[in-house]
PDB file of C-alpha atoms in Angstrom:
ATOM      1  CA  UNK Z   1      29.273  31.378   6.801  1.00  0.00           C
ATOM      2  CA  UNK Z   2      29.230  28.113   8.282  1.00  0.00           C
ATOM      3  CA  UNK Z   3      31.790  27.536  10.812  1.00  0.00           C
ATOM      4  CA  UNK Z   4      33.007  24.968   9.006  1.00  0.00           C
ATOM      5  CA  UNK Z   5      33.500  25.692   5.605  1.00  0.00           C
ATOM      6  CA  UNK Z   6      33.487  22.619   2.514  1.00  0.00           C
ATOM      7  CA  UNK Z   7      36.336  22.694   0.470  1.00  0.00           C
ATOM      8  CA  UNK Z   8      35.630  24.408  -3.523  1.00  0.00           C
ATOM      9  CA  UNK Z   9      33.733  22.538  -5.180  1.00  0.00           C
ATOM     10  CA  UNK Z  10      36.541  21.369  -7.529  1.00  0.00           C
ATOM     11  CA  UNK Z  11      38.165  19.788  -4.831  1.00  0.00           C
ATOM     12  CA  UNK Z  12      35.925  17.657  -3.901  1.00  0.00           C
ATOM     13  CA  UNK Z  13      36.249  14.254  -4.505  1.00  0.00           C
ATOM     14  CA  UNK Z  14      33.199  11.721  -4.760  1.00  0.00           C
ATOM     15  CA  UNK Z  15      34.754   9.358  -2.344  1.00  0.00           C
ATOM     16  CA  UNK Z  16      34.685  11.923   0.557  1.00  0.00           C
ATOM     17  CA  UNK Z  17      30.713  12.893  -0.037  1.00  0.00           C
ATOM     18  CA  UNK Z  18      27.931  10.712   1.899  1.00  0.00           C
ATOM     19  CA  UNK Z  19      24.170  11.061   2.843  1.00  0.00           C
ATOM     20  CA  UNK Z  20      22.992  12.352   6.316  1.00  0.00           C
ATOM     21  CA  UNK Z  21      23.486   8.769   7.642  1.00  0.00           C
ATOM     22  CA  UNK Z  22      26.778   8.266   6.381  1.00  0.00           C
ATOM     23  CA  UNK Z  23      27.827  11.978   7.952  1.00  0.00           C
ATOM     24  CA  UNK Z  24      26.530  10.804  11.081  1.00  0.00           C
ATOM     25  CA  UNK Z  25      27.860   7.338  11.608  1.00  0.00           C
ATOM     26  CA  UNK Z  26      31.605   9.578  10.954  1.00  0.00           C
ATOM     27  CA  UNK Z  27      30.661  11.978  13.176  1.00  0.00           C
ATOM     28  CA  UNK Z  28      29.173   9.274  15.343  1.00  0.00           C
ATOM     29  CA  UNK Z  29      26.077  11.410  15.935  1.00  0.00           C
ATOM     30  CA  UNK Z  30      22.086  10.862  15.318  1.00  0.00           C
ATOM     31  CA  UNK Z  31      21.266  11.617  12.010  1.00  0.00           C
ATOM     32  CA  UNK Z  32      19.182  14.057  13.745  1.00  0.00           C
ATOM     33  CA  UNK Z  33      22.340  16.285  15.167  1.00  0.00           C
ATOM     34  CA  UNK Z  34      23.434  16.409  11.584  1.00  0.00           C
ATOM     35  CA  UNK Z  35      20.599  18.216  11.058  1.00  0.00           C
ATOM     36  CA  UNK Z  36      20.686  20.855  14.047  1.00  0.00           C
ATOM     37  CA  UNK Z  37      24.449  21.302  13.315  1.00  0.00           C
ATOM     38  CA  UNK Z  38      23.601  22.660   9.558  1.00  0.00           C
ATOM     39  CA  UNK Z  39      20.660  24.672  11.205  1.00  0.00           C
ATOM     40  CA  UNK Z  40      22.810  26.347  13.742  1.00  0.00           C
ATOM     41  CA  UNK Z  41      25.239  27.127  10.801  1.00  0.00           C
ATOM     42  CA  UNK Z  42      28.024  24.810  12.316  1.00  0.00           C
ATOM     43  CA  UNK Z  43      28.115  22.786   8.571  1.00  0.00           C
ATOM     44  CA  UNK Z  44      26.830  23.150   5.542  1.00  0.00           C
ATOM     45  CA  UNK Z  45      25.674  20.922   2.865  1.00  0.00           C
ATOM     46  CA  UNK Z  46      27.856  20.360  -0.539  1.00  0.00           C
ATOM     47  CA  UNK Z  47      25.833  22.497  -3.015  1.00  0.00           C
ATOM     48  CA  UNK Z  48      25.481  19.801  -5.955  1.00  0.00           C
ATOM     49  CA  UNK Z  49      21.652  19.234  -7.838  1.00  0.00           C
ATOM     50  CA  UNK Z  50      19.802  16.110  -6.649  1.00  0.00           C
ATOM     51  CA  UNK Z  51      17.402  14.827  -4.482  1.00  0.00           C
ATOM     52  CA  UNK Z  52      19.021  14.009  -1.688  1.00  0.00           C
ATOM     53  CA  UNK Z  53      21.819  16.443   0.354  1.00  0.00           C
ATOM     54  CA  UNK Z  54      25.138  15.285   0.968  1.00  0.00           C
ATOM     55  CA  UNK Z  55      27.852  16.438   3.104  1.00  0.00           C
ATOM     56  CA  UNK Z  56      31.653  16.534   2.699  1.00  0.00           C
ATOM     57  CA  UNK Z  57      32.645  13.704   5.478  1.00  0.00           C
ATOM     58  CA  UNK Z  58      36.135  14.834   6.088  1.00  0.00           C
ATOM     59  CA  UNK Z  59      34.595  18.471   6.907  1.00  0.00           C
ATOM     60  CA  UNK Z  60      32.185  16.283   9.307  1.00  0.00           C
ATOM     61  CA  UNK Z  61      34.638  14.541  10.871  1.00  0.00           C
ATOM     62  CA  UNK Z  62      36.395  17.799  12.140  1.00  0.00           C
ATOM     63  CA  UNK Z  63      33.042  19.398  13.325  1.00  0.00           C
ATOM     64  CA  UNK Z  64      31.982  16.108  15.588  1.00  0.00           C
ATOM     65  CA  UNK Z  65      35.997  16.632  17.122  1.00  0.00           C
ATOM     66  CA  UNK Z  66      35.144  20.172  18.675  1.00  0.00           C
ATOM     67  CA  UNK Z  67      32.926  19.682  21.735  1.00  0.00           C
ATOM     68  CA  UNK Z  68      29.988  22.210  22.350  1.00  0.00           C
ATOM     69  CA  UNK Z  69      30.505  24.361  25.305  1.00  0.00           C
ATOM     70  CA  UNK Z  70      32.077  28.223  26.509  1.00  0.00           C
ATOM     71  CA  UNK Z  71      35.695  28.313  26.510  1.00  0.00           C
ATOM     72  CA  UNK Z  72      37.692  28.059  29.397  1.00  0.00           C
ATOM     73  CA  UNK Z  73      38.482  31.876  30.955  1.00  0.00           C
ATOM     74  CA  UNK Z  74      42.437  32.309  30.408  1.00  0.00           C
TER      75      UNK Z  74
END
């Protein structure tokens, strides 16, 4: 499981989908880190038929907020 999850599919809204470059101009990323984030299981893609992948941009958004590194020792 990704560690961050898209919404159901029902909830989705059309408006809040976009293609690798629109994720990464939100995330404001390569297109390229996109690609290593759904590799490394840190997103996934929205599951829909077609030719091209999209991504859920608000799910993005959050994953490009949470910077990579350990966490600090309490």
């Amino acid at each position: 499981m990704p560690t961050f999850s898209n919404p159901a599919l029902y909830e989705l809204y059309q408006r809040d989908l976009g293609d690798i470059w629109e994720a990464a101009r939100v995330a404001g990323v390569k297109p390229g880190t996109i690609r290593v984030w759904e590799t490394r299981g840190k997103i996934e893609r929205v599951p829909l038929d077609g030719d091209q992948p999209l991504y859920h941009l608000p799910t993005i958004e959050a994953a490009a907020k949470v910077k990579p590194g350990r966490p600090k020792a309490a």
